[in-house]
Amino acid sequence: MLWIPGPTEVRPEILAECARPQISHRGKEMDALSARIDPHLRLAFGLAESSNAQVAVHTCSGTGLMEAALHGVGPRTLHLVNGAFSKRWHEVALALGKSTTKLEAPLGETVAPEAVERALAEQGPFDAVTLTVNETATGVRTPLGSLARALRAAPDTLFLADLVSYLGGAPVDFDAHGLDFAFASSQKALSLPPGVAVCSASTRYLDRARKSKRASFYLDPIRIIDGHRERATIATPCLPLYFALARQLEDISAGATLPPSERGRTGADAWSARFAKHVRMQAATVAWALGHGLALLPVPELASPTVSCLRRGALDVEKLTKALAKRGELISNGYGELKGHTFRIGHMGDHDETALARLLVAIDELWPTVLA
């Protein structure tokens, strides 16, 4: 079973959707398929009651939509970096020839809102600020509320957010947090195979993007958003994953992915229950870790609800991951410079508390044999 921070487990009925007969991507069946997706995607982004933003699906990785987001903004960008995936924003911006400024926080922390305010005041104006809300490499969640308040000091600056390991596992309020472009990929908390990415874009982002010099065809955000809305995708999409996405989003909204005791909940209430399940799994993981003398890399108030990054303590991470793999349970070593010093448990998507408890018991049983 996959307990890595993505890809994560996919239910058999969702895998079966990928085996459906193909359809024309320029016909009425495709129109109907996209229409099935959109209302549930709006729930995921917190846009059910909003007319401020458009949603879209694109056949690419999350990094593809990260690049697309940057194609739609002006040349000056501010990047909040606290791990490997937030650093990617900066790397992509450099590759696109942007004039970049980087604010870095130590691993396990977030960039302070006060530092953002100072940068906006002293080094601005910026066309956009980028953030990875849930840093998969470190298990750190950046609180969007405090950062959104800091960005109010620069109301003309667009706010771009990577929600790759967050969307579907925690609540997003696109409008309240002042987001202008946000994206996620399919293989993490949405519990789908990898291969498609989803996004939402504000009206003001789209207005600016239409006027910007967008040096891309396939990753042009306007072509992506307009193509989805008009049911005229840029190119042939990955139809099997569209089938799977539609079914999974419908099932989440119907409460079908919840524990049996909660399966009467539907709509936004079902999504809230899914988010609460992630909080419980994170709490169970942290309680287990503390009970074994292990510590989280981030401070508790910044801990991710979808992936826990734990300091290894007395464990040999390489021994632990190999021993668990022999039992069919996969967790992740630390990422980048944290390799060997931390390990990560991805408690996201359609995993439940019962399966998580089995994983933690398996580590308990292996404990004497995987010490450093």
Short mmCIF file of C-alpha atoms in Angstrom, two decimals:
data_model
loop_
_atom_site.label_atom_id
_atom_site.label_comp_id
_atom_site.label_asym_id
_atom_site.label_seq_id
_atom_site.Cartn_x
_atom_site.Cartn_y
_atom_site.Cartn_z
CA MET A 1 0.00 0.00 0.00
CA LEU A 2 1.26 3.45 -0.92
CA TRP A 3 1.94 5.72 2.06
CA ILE A 4 4.34 7.92 0.12
CA PRO A 5 3.35 11.57 -0.45
CA GLY A 6 1.99 10.70 -3.88
CA PRO A 7 1.10 8.90 -5.97
CA THR A 8 -1.35 7.49 -3.49
CA GLU A 9 -3.81 4.60 -3.46
CA VAL A 10 -6.55 4.53 -6.10
CA ARG A 11 -9.81 2.65 -5.50
CA PRO A 12 -10.53 -0.29 -7.87
CA GLU A 13 -13.72 1.33 -9.13
CA ILE A 14 -11.75 4.41 -10.15
CA LEU A 15 -9.16 2.30 -11.96
CA ALA A 16 -12.05 0.62 -13.77
CA GLU A 17 -13.17 4.02 -15.08
CA CYS A 18 -9.83 4.26 -16.89
CA ALA A 19 -10.79 1.17 -18.92
CA ARG A 20 -13.96 2.68 -20.40
CA PRO A 21 -14.29 2.77 -24.20
CA GLN A 22 -12.88 5.96 -25.68
CA ILE A 23 -15.07 8.79 -26.96
CA SER A 24 -14.60 11.70 -29.33
CA HIS A 25 -13.04 14.62 -27.48
CA ARG A 26 -14.88 16.96 -29.86
CA GLY A 27 -18.35 15.55 -29.34
CA LYS A 28 -21.34 15.84 -27.03
CA GLU A 29 -20.10 13.01 -24.81
CA MET A 30 -17.00 15.07 -24.01
CA ASP A 31 -19.15 18.10 -23.26
CA ALA A 32 -21.16 16.00 -20.83
CA LEU A 33 -18.01 14.58 -19.24
CA SER A 34 -16.58 18.04 -18.57
CA ALA A 35 -19.94 19.19 -17.24
CA ARG A 36 -19.83 16.35 -14.69
CA ILE A 37 -16.43 17.52 -13.46
CA ASP A 38 -16.90 21.26 -13.07
CA PRO A 39 -19.37 21.64 -10.17
CA HIS A 40 -17.41 19.27 -7.96
CA LEU A 41 -14.12 20.91 -8.87
CA ARG A 42 -15.62 24.21 -7.78
CA LEU A 43 -16.46 22.62 -4.43
CA ALA A 44 -12.85 21.49 -4.05
CA PHE A 45 -11.56 25.03 -4.66
CA GLY A 46 -14.21 26.60 -2.41
CA LEU A 47 -15.92 28.25 -5.38
CA ALA A 48 -19.40 26.74 -5.22
CA GLU A 49 -21.02 30.10 -4.47
CA SER A 50 -18.56 32.24 -6.43
CA SER A 51 -18.60 33.65 -9.95
CA ASN A 52 -15.13 35.17 -9.55
CA ALA A 53 -13.13 32.31 -11.06
CA GLN A 54 -13.03 29.70 -13.80
CA VAL A 55 -11.92 26.09 -13.30
CA ALA A 56 -10.20 23.82 -15.79
CA VAL A 57 -8.55 20.44 -16.31
CA HIS A 58 -5.39 19.94 -18.38
CA THR A 59 -3.43 16.86 -19.38
CA CYS A 60 -0.08 17.50 -17.70
CA SER A 61 1.63 17.29 -14.34
CA GLY A 62 1.21 19.88 -11.60
CA THR A 63 4.49 21.41 -12.75
CA GLY A 64 2.87 22.01 -16.13
CA LEU A 65 0.21 24.22 -14.58
CA MET A 66 2.85 25.91 -12.42
CA GLU A 67 4.55 26.97 -15.63
CA ALA A 68 1.22 27.91 -17.20
CA ALA A 69 0.41 30.17 -14.24
CA LEU A 70 3.69 32.06 -14.69
CA HIS A 71 3.11 32.52 -18.42
CA GLY A 72 0.11 34.66 -17.54
CA VAL A 73 1.85 37.23 -15.32
CA GLY A 74 4.25 40.11 -15.82
CA PRO A 75 8.04 39.96 -15.52
CA ARG A 76 8.58 40.64 -11.80
CA THR A 77 7.85 37.75 -9.44
CA LEU A 78 8.36 37.17 -5.71
CA HIS A 79 8.82 33.56 -4.60
CA LEU A 80 8.26 32.25 -1.06
CA VAL A 81 10.59 29.27 -0.67
CA ASN A 82 10.60 26.80 2.22
CA GLY A 83 11.40 23.50 0.51
CA ALA A 84 12.09 21.72 -2.75
CA PHE A 85 8.68 22.23 -4.36
CA SER A 86 8.28 25.89 -3.46
CA LYS A 87 11.78 26.35 -4.88
CA ARG A 88 10.47 24.95 -8.18
CA TRP A 89 8.33 28.08 -8.66
CA HIS A 90 11.55 30.11 -8.65
CA GLU A 91 13.33 27.70 -10.98
CA VAL A 92 10.48 27.78 -13.50
CA ALA A 93 10.29 31.58 -13.36
CA LEU A 94 14.03 31.81 -14.07
CA ALA A 95 13.63 29.44 -17.02
CA LEU A 96 10.91 31.74 -18.39
CA GLY A 97 13.17 34.78 -18.09
CA LYS A 98 11.33 36.44 -15.21
CA SER A 99 13.02 38.99 -12.95
CA THR A 100 12.80 37.07 -9.69
CA THR A 101 13.14 37.78 -5.99
CA LYS A 102 13.31 34.90 -3.52
CA LEU A 103 12.39 34.90 0.17
CA GLU A 104 13.62 31.74 1.90
CA ALA A 105 12.69 30.16 5.21
CA PRO A 106 14.61 27.35 6.96
CA LEU A 107 13.39 23.83 6.27
CA GLY A 108 10.45 23.07 8.55
CA GLU A 109 9.30 26.69 8.67
CA THR A 110 7.35 29.12 6.50
CA VAL A 111 8.18 32.58 5.22
CA ALA A 112 6.79 35.00 7.82
CA PRO A 113 3.99 37.33 6.66
CA GLU A 114 6.01 40.25 8.03
CA ALA A 115 8.89 39.35 5.70
CA VAL A 116 6.46 39.29 2.78
CA GLU A 117 5.11 42.71 3.73
CA ARG A 118 8.63 44.14 3.88
CA ALA A 119 9.57 42.68 0.51
CA LEU A 120 6.42 44.07 -1.08
CA ALA A 121 7.09 47.52 0.37
CA GLU A 122 10.85 47.70 -0.16
CA GLN A 123 11.44 45.66 -3.32
CA GLY A 124 8.13 45.87 -5.14
CA PRO A 125 6.04 46.30 -7.08
CA PHE A 126 5.75 42.67 -8.12
CA ASP A 127 3.46 41.25 -10.77
CA ALA A 128 2.93 38.04 -8.79
CA VAL A 129 3.77 36.24 -5.54
CA THR A 130 4.10 32.44 -5.58
CA LEU A 131 3.53 29.97 -2.77
CA THR A 132 3.47 26.21 -2.29
CA VAL A 133 0.76 25.92 0.36
CA ASN A 134 1.64 22.38 1.41
CA GLU A 135 5.38 21.72 1.05
CA THR A 136 5.53 17.99 0.40
CA ALA A 137 9.27 17.80 1.03
CA THR A 138 9.00 19.05 4.62
CA GLY A 139 5.38 18.41 5.66
CA VAL A 140 4.83 22.13 6.24
CA ARG A 141 1.52 23.90 5.62
CA THR A 142 1.61 27.67 5.18
CA PRO A 143 -1.48 29.30 6.76
CA LEU A 144 -3.19 31.10 3.89
CA GLY A 145 -5.14 33.54 6.04
CA SER A 146 -2.16 35.41 7.49
CA LEU A 147 -0.39 35.49 4.15
CA ALA A 148 -3.50 36.79 2.37
CA ARG A 149 -3.65 39.65 4.89
CA ALA A 150 -0.01 40.50 4.17
CA LEU A 151 -0.70 40.62 0.43
CA ARG A 152 -3.47 43.18 0.89
CA ALA A 153 -0.66 45.74 1.15
CA ALA A 154 -0.06 45.13 -2.58
CA PRO A 155 -3.55 44.78 -4.07
CA ASP A 156 -2.29 44.80 -7.66
CA THR A 157 0.00 41.79 -7.11
CA LEU A 158 -1.39 38.45 -8.26
CA PHE A 159 -1.28 35.50 -5.84
CA LEU A 160 -0.35 32.12 -7.38
CA ALA A 161 -0.64 28.96 -5.27
CA ASP A 162 0.55 25.38 -5.64
CA LEU A 163 -2.05 23.12 -3.97
CA VAL A 164 -0.61 19.87 -5.33
CA SER A 165 -0.60 17.84 -2.09
CA TYR A 166 -3.36 19.91 -0.47
CA LEU A 167 -6.43 20.06 -2.72
CA GLY A 168 -8.89 17.33 -1.77
CA GLY A 169 -7.29 16.88 1.64
CA ALA A 170 -7.93 20.26 3.23
CA PRO A 171 -10.34 23.17 2.73
CA VAL A 172 -9.54 25.87 0.19
CA ASP A 173 -11.36 29.21 0.07
CA PHE A 174 -10.15 30.67 -3.20
CA ASP A 175 -11.84 34.06 -2.84
CA ALA A 176 -11.36 34.62 0.90
CA HIS A 177 -7.63 33.93 0.60
CA GLY A 178 -7.23 36.26 -2.34
CA LEU A 179 -5.98 33.56 -4.71
CA ASP A 180 -5.67 34.37 -8.40
CA PHE A 181 -4.37 31.09 -9.81
CA ALA A 182 -4.25 27.79 -7.95
CA PHE A 183 -3.54 24.31 -9.22
CA ALA A 184 -3.17 20.70 -8.12
CA SER A 185 -2.41 17.37 -9.73
CA SER A 186 -4.46 14.22 -9.71
CA GLN A 187 -2.21 11.74 -7.90
CA LYS A 188 -2.18 13.07 -4.36
CA ALA A 189 -5.13 13.95 -2.09
CA LEU A 190 -7.62 13.53 -4.94
CA SER A 191 -6.65 9.82 -5.10
CA LEU A 192 -6.32 9.41 -8.85
CA PRO A 193 -3.62 8.08 -11.16
CA PRO A 194 -1.09 10.73 -12.24
CA GLY A 195 -1.48 12.49 -15.55
CA VAL A 196 -3.95 15.36 -15.28
CA ALA A 197 -3.90 18.61 -13.34
CA VAL A 198 -6.71 20.95 -12.29
CA CYS A 199 -6.76 24.68 -11.72
CA SER A 200 -8.83 27.72 -10.90
CA ALA A 201 -8.13 31.24 -12.16
CA SER A 202 -9.63 34.53 -11.02
CA THR A 203 -11.21 37.03 -13.37
CA ARG A 204 -8.42 39.53 -12.74
CA TYR A 205 -5.76 36.90 -13.43
CA LEU A 206 -7.43 36.08 -16.74
CA ASP A 207 -7.74 39.77 -17.64
CA ARG A 208 -4.02 40.28 -17.00
CA ALA A 209 -3.04 37.06 -18.75
CA ARG A 210 -4.91 38.03 -21.91
CA LYS A 211 -2.70 41.13 -22.11
CA SER A 212 0.56 39.38 -21.22
CA LYS A 213 3.18 38.00 -23.59
CA ARG A 214 2.52 34.28 -23.26
CA ALA A 215 5.42 32.42 -24.87
CA SER A 216 3.79 28.99 -24.87
CA PHE A 217 1.19 27.11 -26.84
CA TYR A 218 0.37 24.01 -24.80
CA LEU A 219 0.90 25.74 -21.44
CA ASP A 220 -0.85 28.99 -22.34
CA PRO A 221 -3.22 29.60 -19.39
CA ILE A 222 -5.78 31.36 -21.58
CA ARG A 223 -5.91 28.47 -24.04
CA ILE A 224 -6.25 26.07 -21.10
CA ILE A 225 -9.02 27.97 -19.29
CA ASP A 226 -10.96 29.06 -22.38
CA GLY A 227 -10.55 25.67 -24.00
CA HIS A 228 -12.05 23.93 -20.98
CA ARG A 229 -14.92 26.40 -20.66
CA GLU A 230 -15.74 26.22 -24.36
CA ARG A 231 -15.32 22.40 -24.41
CA ALA A 232 -12.52 22.76 -26.96
CA THR A 233 -9.32 21.50 -25.36
CA ILE A 234 -5.97 22.51 -26.87
CA ALA A 235 -5.20 18.92 -27.84
CA THR A 236 -6.58 15.45 -27.27
CA PRO A 237 -6.87 15.08 -23.49
CA CYS A 238 -6.16 11.93 -21.50
CA LEU A 239 -9.71 10.62 -21.69
CA PRO A 240 -9.23 7.69 -19.26
CA LEU A 241 -8.20 10.11 -16.54
CA TYR A 242 -11.10 12.43 -17.32
CA PHE A 243 -13.46 9.48 -16.75
CA ALA A 244 -11.68 8.70 -13.49
CA LEU A 245 -11.68 12.33 -12.35
CA ALA A 246 -15.40 12.73 -12.99
CA ARG A 247 -16.26 9.56 -11.06
CA GLN A 248 -13.93 10.36 -8.15
CA LEU A 249 -15.20 13.92 -7.73
CA GLU A 250 -18.80 12.70 -7.88
CA ASP A 251 -18.06 10.02 -5.30
CA ILE A 252 -16.38 12.50 -2.94
CA SER A 253 -19.38 14.83 -3.20
CA ALA A 254 -21.76 11.92 -2.63
CA GLY A 255 -19.89 10.85 0.51
CA ALA A 256 -18.97 7.51 -1.09
CA THR A 257 -15.29 7.79 -0.09
CA LEU A 258 -16.07 8.42 3.60
CA PRO A 259 -16.01 5.83 6.39
CA PRO A 260 -19.32 3.89 6.51
CA SER A 261 -20.53 5.78 9.58
CA GLU A 262 -20.37 9.09 7.67
CA ARG A 263 -21.81 8.11 4.32
CA GLY A 264 -24.99 10.13 4.66
CA ARG A 265 -23.10 13.37 4.11
CA THR A 266 -23.19 14.96 0.66
CA GLY A 267 -22.05 18.07 -1.19
CA ALA A 268 -19.89 20.55 0.69
CA ASP A 269 -20.62 18.63 3.89
CA ALA A 270 -19.04 15.49 2.40
CA TRP A 271 -15.94 17.45 1.43
CA SER A 272 -15.74 18.84 4.98
CA ALA A 273 -15.93 15.31 6.36
CA ARG A 274 -13.11 14.26 4.03
CA PHE A 275 -10.98 17.13 5.31
CA ALA A 276 -11.75 16.20 8.93
CA LYS A 277 -10.63 12.62 8.23
CA HIS A 278 -7.26 13.96 7.09
CA VAL A 279 -6.91 15.95 10.31
CA ARG A 280 -7.64 12.82 12.36
CA MET A 281 -5.09 10.76 10.42
CA GLN A 282 -2.47 13.46 10.89
CA ALA A 283 -3.22 13.64 14.62
CA ALA A 284 -2.94 9.85 14.93
CA THR A 285 0.42 9.88 13.13
CA VAL A 286 1.79 12.65 15.34
CA ALA A 287 0.54 10.98 18.53
CA TRP A 288 2.22 7.72 17.48
CA ALA A 289 5.47 9.53 16.65
CA LEU A 290 5.60 11.44 19.93
CA GLY A 291 4.89 8.21 21.80
CA HIS A 292 8.00 6.73 20.21
CA GLY A 293 10.27 9.67 20.94
CA LEU A 294 10.11 10.99 17.38
CA ALA A 295 9.53 14.63 16.48
CA LEU A 296 7.91 16.38 13.55
CA LEU A 297 10.20 18.45 11.36
CA PRO A 298 7.79 21.43 11.43
CA VAL A 299 6.35 23.00 14.55
CA PRO A 300 2.91 21.47 15.27
CA GLU A 301 0.88 24.50 14.17
CA LEU A 302 2.46 24.30 10.69
CA ALA A 303 2.10 20.53 10.27
CA SER A 304 0.52 19.37 7.02
CA PRO A 305 -2.79 17.49 7.21
CA THR A 306 -1.80 15.24 4.29
CA VAL A 307 1.87 14.32 4.82
CA SER A 308 3.88 14.04 8.03
CA CYS A 309 7.64 14.61 7.88
CA LEU A 310 9.22 12.98 10.94
CA ARG A 311 12.76 13.27 12.28
CA ARG A 312 14.26 9.79 12.33
CA GLY A 313 15.32 9.70 15.98
CA ALA A 314 16.97 6.33 16.64
CA LEU A 315 15.70 4.78 13.40
CA ASP A 316 17.69 3.91 10.32
CA VAL A 317 15.42 5.27 7.59
CA GLU A 318 16.87 3.07 4.84
CA LYS A 319 16.33 -0.07 6.93
CA LEU A 320 12.80 1.04 7.83
CA THR A 321 11.66 1.77 4.28
CA LYS A 322 13.11 -1.51 2.96
CA ALA A 323 11.60 -3.60 5.76
CA LEU A 324 8.17 -2.03 5.27
CA ALA A 325 8.38 -2.53 1.51
CA LYS A 326 8.81 -6.28 2.08
CA ARG A 327 5.45 -6.16 3.89
CA GLY A 328 3.86 -4.26 1.01
CA GLU A 329 3.80 -0.90 2.80
CA LEU A 330 5.67 1.98 1.15
CA ILE A 331 6.69 5.14 2.99
CA SER A 332 9.18 7.78 1.81
CA ASN A 333 12.67 8.69 2.85
CA GLY A 334 13.39 12.37 3.37
CA TYR A 335 13.58 14.53 0.25
CA GLY A 336 16.80 16.16 -0.96
CA GLU A 337 19.06 17.25 1.87
CA LEU A 338 16.64 15.70 4.37
CA LYS A 339 17.21 12.19 3.01
CA GLY A 340 18.32 9.87 5.78
CA HIS A 341 17.41 12.43 8.43
CA THR A 342 13.63 12.30 8.09
CA PHE A 343 10.93 10.00 6.72
CA ARG A 344 7.52 10.88 5.37
CA ILE A 345 4.11 9.26 5.72
CA GLY A 346 1.51 10.36 3.20
CA HIS A 347 -1.85 10.00 4.98
CA MET A 348 -3.88 11.48 2.17
CA GLY A 349 -6.68 10.76 -0.23
CA ASP A 350 -8.86 7.69 0.23
CA HIS A 351 -6.74 6.18 3.00
CA ASP A 352 -8.62 5.71 6.27
CA GLU A 353 -7.74 5.53 9.94
CA THR A 354 -7.97 1.74 10.08
CA ALA A 355 -5.37 1.28 7.34
CA LEU A 356 -3.14 3.90 8.94
CA ALA A 357 -3.31 2.07 12.27
CA ARG A 358 -2.14 -1.12 10.51
CA LEU A 359 0.84 0.74 9.06
CA LEU A 360 1.84 2.12 12.46
CA VAL A 361 1.53 -1.33 14.04
CA ALA A 362 3.79 -2.69 11.28
CA ILE A 363 6.44 -0.10 12.17
CA ASP A 364 6.08 -1.03 15.85
CA GLU A 365 6.70 -4.68 15.01
CA LEU A 366 9.78 -3.82 12.97
CA TRP A 367 11.14 -1.28 15.44
CA PRO A 368 13.87 -3.41 17.10
CA THR A 369 15.26 -4.44 13.71
CA VAL A 370 15.43 -0.97 12.08
CA LEU A 371 17.36 1.00 14.67
CA ALA A 372 20.44 2.91 13.55
#
